[in-house]
Amino acid sequence: MEKVRTEFVITVKGKITKRPPETYNEKYATGQVEMYPEHLEILSDCKVLPFVLEDENVSEDVRLKYRYLDLRREKMLHNLQTRHNICQAARKYLNDLDFLEVETPVLIKTTPEGARDYLVPSRVQEGKFYALPQSPQIYKQLLMVGGIERYYQIAKCFRDEDLRADRQPEFTQIDMEMSFVEQQDVIRVVEGLIKETFKAAGVEVQTPFIQMPWQEAMDKYGSDKPDTRFGLELFDIGDIILQSEFHIVRDTLEKGGIVRGIRIPGGAKYSRKDIDDITKLAVSYGAKALANIIYNEDGTAKSPVLKFVTEEQAKQIKERAQAQNGDIIFFVADKPKAVYDIMGRLRLHFGKSLNLIDENKHNLLWVVDFPMFEWSDEENRFMAMHHPFTSPNLNDLDKLDSGDLGNVKSIAYDIVYNGTELGGGSVRIHSSVVQQKIFKALGLTEEEAQEKFGFMVNALQYGTPPHAGLAIGLDRMVALLCHTESIRDVIAFPKNSGAKDLMSDAPGEASIKQLRELHIKSTLQPQHQH
RNA sequence: GGGAGCGUAGCUCAGAUUGGUUAGAGCGCAUGCCUGUCACGCAUGAGGUCGCGAGUUCGAUCCUCGUCGUUCCCGCCA
């Protein structure tokens, strides 16, 4: 008996008896009984643990190295249990709606567009490579062509990009697709799915959810995943500035820029240093400058900007901002994308730092009417905002033909939960002609499109039902519902931020023999090779 | 690719005003005592390349540079 230590695995036989009432321990379910052991057997002993399991405050690299011990903690078990409950609820809900769970391949062909692919060298096909899927996108659409009608899969996806607390190189999506449906059909089904999965995690939500056009989300919140748990909505003062002598901002506006402001209640009390710090923050978000107007308690306005705007215009701005005496407003003028980004982040900063976020809220909303394309300065071309198989809004087909790509809307929709994108989807292109147009708009020649996506375009020519779908980021959803910042806390064996598995030490070296079989030769300098 | 933080005992951390001779605490661990205790208590004890390398200095856990590890963020993530 005295040999038994922490985390030993034992069997004990004996009589269980009621304890004297004064010795009850209410902390444990078994606190009113005890056993007098008659026979004890040690099935496994246990070395001294590298950390105390009850210690909440162990650094993550230690936890990850001994993940099998970390998983013994109550919280980790709870997280995995919640994940299981959510998956089971999703399966039940979708099964009941006659969705078919189908597995799609993990060794597929590399595709341009999107994230960097994980590559797998082929031994049999010399010099060729598979890619791991970034999502089952193409295959689920081919299932629709194949007449499956309703598909889902809890699918592993792989993207070889840098990691974050909410991004792992391999992650899981609840992926689904339906034939003969439109956007509102998918939205209705997914709202039910969200309701059921949230319920499985103990959160009740009301359907339907608000549907907010992308433009409204950007205008009010500076984000395509607005956190509506707090106000501080942005406002437009472009028309007022245009009447003023504020030439720098007017020039920006006349070149297609925009100006947006945010009102901070009670901000008139900010010191010069406070405002400097906020300005620095805005600059770190990419702002060239951050203007402010203080509305004093006595009703006067104070701002360097007053050199350029009249008293009347300052008053108009105050009205537009719905500012009270004692408030401060900040505003930024730049290209739309920059302004949205800066102001959106600033809004989140204030929401957090001013404690405006009610953590008990569960705000779910749809963002709809996304732009189809997004200009990439880096690639010097338009890129698909969602993905290349997203259907453009049929009213915008003429813009597609005339090359007015910046104004083409797509039939895409994102589901947003408390300022986090939970998932997204779209109505897909079911016409090979439209699909070709999109490839062309994305800068792919007909030959390239044929080489990369030929099988897809071909398939679309054989009687493709209209179809639409969506995928939910399972890890992110579970993490939010488990109230944890990092999706690593809801994945049994995650990678660290360097994409390494600290437990197994993957990725590891490959032997010369393995490389030779795969027809692979490293480009690393010899001293870096194994 | 870039920025920021951290790295001291098995774990979590402290370590001065400007660098000084013997680097501490709690938990854990070991041994003993106690035994209605149950996150027991008491006593004693073991446990340190202060991440690594170089530099500055009479002297570096402390300062400088580099490097490695780790976390967060930006870029990137259709």
CSV table of N, CA, C and O in Angstrom, one decimal, chain A residues 149-215:
chain,number,residue,atom,x,y,z
A,149,GLU,N,-26.5,14.8,-54.0
A,149,GLU,CA,-27.5,15.8,-53.6
A,149,GLU,C,-27.2,16.4,-52.2
A,149,GLU,O,-27.3,17.6,-52.1
A,150,ARG,N,-27.0,15.6,-51.2
A,150,ARG,CA,-26.7,16.2,-49.9
A,150,ARG,C,-25.5,15.4,-49.3
A,150,ARG,O,-25.6,14.3,-49.0
A,151,TYR,N,-24.4,16.2,-49.1
A,151,TYR,CA,-23.2,15.6,-48.6
A,151,TYR,C,-22.7,16.3,-47.4
A,151,TYR,O,-22.9,17.5,-47.3
A,152,TYR,N,-22.1,15.6,-46.5
A,152,TYR,CA,-21.3,16.3,-45.4
A,152,TYR,C,-20.2,15.4,-45.1
A,152,TYR,O,-20.1,14.2,-45.4
A,153,GLN,N,-19.2,16.0,-44.4
A,153,GLN,CA,-18.0,15.3,-43.9
A,153,GLN,C,-17.4,16.1,-42.8
A,153,GLN,O,-17.4,17.3,-42.9
A,154,ILE,N,-16.9,15.4,-41.8
A,154,ILE,CA,-16.1,16.1,-40.8
A,154,ILE,C,-14.7,15.9,-41.3
A,154,ILE,O,-14.1,14.8,-41.1
A,155,ALA,N,-14.1,16.9,-42.0
A,155,ALA,CA,-13.0,16.6,-42.9
A,155,ALA,C,-11.7,17.3,-42.4
A,155,ALA,O,-11.8,18.5,-41.9
A,156,LYS,N,-10.6,16.6,-42.5
A,156,LYS,CA,-9.3,17.2,-42.2
A,156,LYS,C,-8.9,18.0,-43.4
A,156,LYS,O,-9.0,17.6,-44.5
A,157,CYS,N,-8.4,19.2,-43.1
A,157,CYS,CA,-7.9,20.1,-44.2
A,157,CYS,C,-6.4,20.5,-43.8
A,157,CYS,O,-6.1,20.5,-42.7
A,158,PHE,N,-5.7,20.8,-44.8
A,158,PHE,CA,-4.3,21.1,-44.6
A,158,PHE,C,-3.8,22.4,-45.4
A,158,PHE,O,-4.1,22.5,-46.6
A,159,ARG,N,-3.2,23.3,-44.7
A,159,ARG,CA,-2.7,24.5,-45.3
A,159,ARG,C,-1.3,24.8,-44.7
A,159,ARG,O,-1.1,24.9,-43.5
A,160,ASP,N,-0.4,24.9,-45.6
A,160,ASP,CA,1.0,25.1,-45.2
A,160,ASP,C,1.3,26.6,-45.1
A,160,ASP,O,2.1,27.1,-45.9
A,161,GLU,N,0.7,27.2,-44.1
A,161,GLU,CA,0.9,28.6,-43.9
A,161,GLU,C,1.4,28.8,-42.4
A,161,GLU,O,1.3,27.9,-41.6
A,162,ASP,N,1.8,30.0,-42.1
A,162,ASP,CA,2.3,30.2,-40.7
A,162,ASP,C,1.2,30.1,-39.7
A,162,ASP,O,0.0,30.5,-40.0
A,163,LEU,N,1.5,29.7,-38.5
A,163,LEU,CA,0.4,29.3,-37.6
A,163,LEU,C,0.1,30.5,-36.7
A,163,LEU,O,0.8,31.5,-36.6
A,164,ARG,N,-1.0,30.4,-36.1
A,164,ARG,CA,-1.5,31.3,-35.1
A,164,ARG,C,-2.2,30.5,-34.0
A,164,ARG,O,-2.4,29.3,-34.1
A,165,ALA,N,-2.6,31.3,-32.9
A,165,ALA,CA,-3.3,30.6,-31.9
A,165,ALA,C,-4.6,29.9,-32.4
A,165,ALA,O,-5.0,28.9,-31.9
A,166,ASP,N,-5.2,30.4,-33.4
A,166,ASP,CA,-6.4,29.8,-34.0
A,166,ASP,C,-6.1,29.2,-35.4
A,166,ASP,O,-7.1,29.0,-36.1
A,167,ARG,N,-4.9,28.9,-35.7
A,167,ARG,CA,-4.6,28.3,-37.0
A,167,ARG,C,-3.6,27.1,-36.8
A,167,ARG,O,-2.5,27.3,-36.3
A,168,GLN,N,-4.0,26.0,-37.3
A,168,GLN,CA,-3.1,24.8,-37.2
A,168,GLN,C,-2.9,24.4,-38.7
A,168,GLN,O,-3.8,24.6,-39.5
A,169,PRO,N,-1.7,23.7,-39.0
A,169,PRO,CA,-1.5,23.3,-40.4
A,169,PRO,C,-2.5,22.2,-40.8
A,169,PRO,O,-2.9,22.1,-42.0
A,170,GLU,N,-3.0,21.4,-39.9
A,170,GLU,CA,-4.1,20.5,-40.2
A,170,GLU,C,-5.2,20.8,-39.2
A,170,GLU,O,-5.0,21.0,-38.0
A,171,PHE,N,-6.4,21.0,-39.8
A,171,PHE,CA,-7.5,21.4,-39.0
A,171,PHE,C,-8.8,20.7,-39.6
A,171,PHE,O,-8.7,20.0,-40.6
A,172,THR,N,-9.9,20.9,-38.9
A,172,THR,CA,-11.1,20.1,-39.2
A,172,THR,C,-12.2,21.1,-39.6
A,172,THR,O,-12.4,22.1,-38.9
A,173,GLN,N,-12.9,20.7,-40.6
A,173,GLN,CA,-14.1,21.4,-41.0
A,173,GLN,C,-15.3,20.5,-41.0
A,173,GLN,O,-15.2,19.3,-41.4
A,174,ILE,N,-16.5,21.1,-40.6
A,174,ILE,CA,-17.7,20.4,-40.9
A,174,ILE,C,-18.1,20.9,-42.2
A,174,ILE,O,-18.5,22.1,-42.4
A,175,ASP,N,-18.0,20.1,-43.2
A,175,ASP,CA,-18.1,20.5,-44.6
A,175,ASP,C,-19.4,19.9,-45.2
A,175,ASP,O,-19.8,18.8,-44.9
A,176,MET,N,-20.1,20.7,-45.9
A,176,MET,CA,-21.4,20.3,-46.5
A,176,MET,C,-21.7,20.9,-47.8
A,176,MET,O,-21.2,22.0,-48.1
A,177,GLU,N,-22.6,20.2,-48.5
A,177,GLU,CA,-22.9,20.7,-49.9
A,177,GLU,C,-24.3,20.2,-50.2
A,177,GLU,O,-24.7,19.1,-49.8
A,178,MET,N,-25.1,21.0,-50.9
A,178,MET,CA,-26.5,20.6,-51.3
A,178,MET,C,-26.7,20.9,-52.8
A,178,MET,O,-26.3,22.0,-53.2
A,179,SER,N,-27.5,20.1,-53.4
A,179,SER,CA,-27.9,20.4,-54.8
A,179,SER,C,-29.3,21.0,-54.8
A,179,SER,O,-30.1,20.7,-53.9
A,180,PHE,N,-29.6,21.7,-55.9
A,180,PHE,CA,-30.9,22.3,-56.1
A,180,PHE,C,-31.3,23.2,-55.0
A,180,PHE,O,-32.4,23.2,-54.5
A,181,VAL,N,-30.4,24.0,-54.5
A,181,VAL,CA,-30.7,24.9,-53.4
A,181,VAL,C,-30.1,26.3,-53.8
A,181,VAL,O,-29.3,26.5,-54.7
A,182,GLU,N,-30.6,27.3,-53.1
A,182,GLU,CA,-30.1,28.7,-53.2
A,182,GLU,C,-29.5,29.1,-51.8
A,182,GLU,O,-29.6,28.4,-50.8
A,183,GLN,N,-29.0,30.3,-51.8
A,183,GLN,CA,-28.3,30.8,-50.6
A,183,GLN,C,-29.2,30.6,-49.4
A,183,GLN,O,-28.7,30.2,-48.4
A,184,GLN,N,-30.5,31.0,-49.5
A,184,GLN,CA,-31.3,31.0,-48.3
A,184,GLN,C,-31.6,29.6,-47.8
A,184,GLN,O,-31.8,29.4,-46.6
A,185,ASP,N,-31.5,28.6,-48.7
A,185,ASP,CA,-31.7,27.2,-48.2
A,185,ASP,C,-30.5,26.8,-47.4
A,185,ASP,O,-30.7,26.2,-46.3
A,186,VAL,N,-29.3,27.1,-47.9
A,186,VAL,CA,-28.1,26.8,-47.1
A,186,VAL,C,-28.2,27.5,-45.7
A,186,VAL,O,-27.9,26.9,-44.7
A,187,ILE,N,-28.5,28.8,-45.8
A,187,ILE,CA,-28.5,29.5,-44.5
A,187,ILE,C,-29.5,28.9,-43.5
A,187,ILE,O,-29.2,28.7,-42.3
A,188,ARG,N,-30.7,28.5,-44.0
A,188,ARG,CA,-31.7,27.9,-43.1
A,188,ARG,C,-31.1,26.6,-42.5
A,188,ARG,O,-31.3,26.3,-41.3
A,189,VAL,N,-30.5,25.7,-43.4
A,189,VAL,CA,-30.0,24.5,-42.9
A,189,VAL,C,-28.9,24.7,-41.9
A,189,VAL,O,-28.8,24.1,-40.8
A,190,VAL,N,-28.0,25.7,-42.2
A,190,VAL,CA,-26.8,25.9,-41.3
A,190,VAL,C,-27.3,26.5,-40.0
A,190,VAL,O,-26.7,26.2,-38.9
A,191,GLU,N,-28.3,27.4,-40.0
A,191,GLU,CA,-28.8,27.9,-38.8
A,191,GLU,C,-29.3,26.8,-37.8
A,191,GLU,O,-29.0,26.9,-36.6
A,192,GLY,N,-29.9,25.8,-38.4
A,192,GLY,CA,-30.3,24.7,-37.6
A,192,GLY,C,-29.1,23.9,-37.1
A,192,GLY,O,-29.1,23.5,-35.9
A,193,LEU,N,-28.1,23.8,-37.9
A,193,LEU,CA,-26.9,23.1,-37.5
A,193,LEU,C,-26.2,23.8,-36.4
A,193,LEU,O,-25.8,23.2,-35.4
A,194,ILE,N,-26.1,25.1,-36.5
A,194,ILE,CA,-25.5,25.9,-35.4
A,194,ILE,C,-26.3,25.8,-34.2
A,194,ILE,O,-25.7,25.6,-33.1
A,195,LYS,N,-27.6,25.9,-34.3
A,195,LYS,CA,-28.4,25.8,-33.1
A,195,LYS,C,-28.2,24.5,-32.4
A,195,LYS,O,-28.0,24.4,-31.1
A,196,GLU,N,-28.2,23.4,-33.1
A,196,GLU,CA,-28.0,22.0,-32.5
A,196,GLU,C,-26.6,21.8,-31.9
A,196,GLU,O,-26.5,21.3,-30.9
A,197,THR,N,-25.6,22.3,-32.7
A,197,THR,CA,-24.2,22.1,-32.2
A,197,THR,C,-24.0,23.0,-31.0
A,197,THR,O,-23.3,22.5,-30.0
A,198,PHE,N,-24.5,24.2,-31.0
A,198,PHE,CA,-24.3,25.0,-29.8
A,198,PHE,C,-25.0,24.4,-28.6
A,198,PHE,O,-24.5,24.5,-27.5
A,199,LYS,N,-26.2,23.9,-28.9
A,199,LYS,CA,-27.0,23.3,-27.8
A,199,LYS,C,-26.2,22.1,-27.2
A,199,LYS,O,-26.1,22.0,-25.9
A,200,ALA,N,-25.5,21.4,-28.0
A,200,ALA,CA,-24.7,20.3,-27.5
A,200,ALA,C,-23.5,20.8,-26.6
A,200,ALA,O,-23.0,20.0,-25.8
A,201,ALA,N,-23.2,22.0,-26.8
A,201,ALA,CA,-22.1,22.6,-25.9
A,201,ALA,C,-22.7,23.5,-24.8
A,201,ALA,O,-22.0,24.2,-24.1
A,202,GLY,N,-24.1,23.4,-24.7
A,202,GLY,CA,-24.7,24.1,-23.6
A,202,GLY,C,-25.1,25.5,-23.9
A,202,GLY,O,-25.3,26.3,-22.9
A,203,VAL,N,-25.1,25.9,-25.1
A,203,VAL,CA,-25.4,27.3,-25.5
A,203,VAL,C,-26.7,27.3,-26.3
A,203,VAL,O,-26.8,26.7,-27.4
A,204,GLU,N,-27.7,28.0,-25.8
A,204,GLU,CA,-29.0,28.2,-26.6
A,204,GLU,C,-28.9,29.4,-27.4
A,204,GLU,O,-28.6,30.5,-26.9
A,205,VAL,N,-29.2,29.3,-28.7
A,205,VAL,CA,-29.3,30.5,-29.6
A,205,VAL,C,-30.6,30.5,-30.3
A,205,VAL,O,-31.2,29.5,-30.6
A,206,GLN,N,-31.0,31.7,-30.7
A,206,GLN,CA,-32.3,31.9,-31.4
A,206,GLN,C,-32.0,32.0,-32.9
A,206,GLN,O,-31.0,32.7,-33.3
A,207,THR,N,-32.8,31.3,-33.7
A,207,THR,CA,-32.7,31.5,-35.2
A,207,THR,C,-34.0,32.3,-35.6
A,207,THR,O,-35.0,32.2,-34.9
A,208,PRO,N,-34.0,32.9,-36.8
A,208,PRO,CA,-32.9,33.0,-37.7
A,208,PRO,C,-31.9,34.1,-37.2
A,208,PRO,O,-32.2,34.9,-36.3
A,209,PHE,N,-30.7,34.1,-37.8
A,209,PHE,CA,-29.7,35.1,-37.5
A,209,PHE,C,-29.8,36.3,-38.4
A,209,PHE,O,-30.4,36.2,-39.6
A,210,ILE,N,-29.3,37.4,-38.0
A,210,ILE,CA,-29.3,38.7,-38.8
A,210,ILE,C,-28.5,38.4,-40.1
A,210,ILE,O,-27.5,37.7,-40.0
A,211,GLN,N,-28.9,38.9,-41.2
A,211,GLN,CA,-28.1,38.9,-42.4
A,211,GLN,C,-27.6,40.3,-42.8
A,211,GLN,O,-28.5,41.2,-43.0
A,212,MET,N,-26.3,40.5,-42.7
A,212,MET,CA,-25.8,41.8,-42.9
A,212,MET,C,-25.0,41.9,-44.2
A,212,MET,O,-24.1,41.1,-44.4
A,213,PRO,N,-25.3,42.8,-45.1
A,213,PRO,CA,-24.5,42.9,-46.3
A,213,PRO,C,-23.1,43.2,-46.0
A,213,PRO,O,-22.8,44.0,-45.0
A,214,TRP,N,-22.2,42.7,-46.8
A,214,TRP,CA,-20.7,42.9,-46.6
A,214,TRP,C,-20.4,44.4,-46.4
A,214,TRP,O,-19.7,44.9,-45.6
A,215,GLN,N,-21.0,45.2,-47.3
A,215,GLN,CA,-20.7,46.7,-47.3
A,215,GLN,C,-21.1,47.3,-46.0
A,215,GLN,O,-20.4,48.2,-45.5
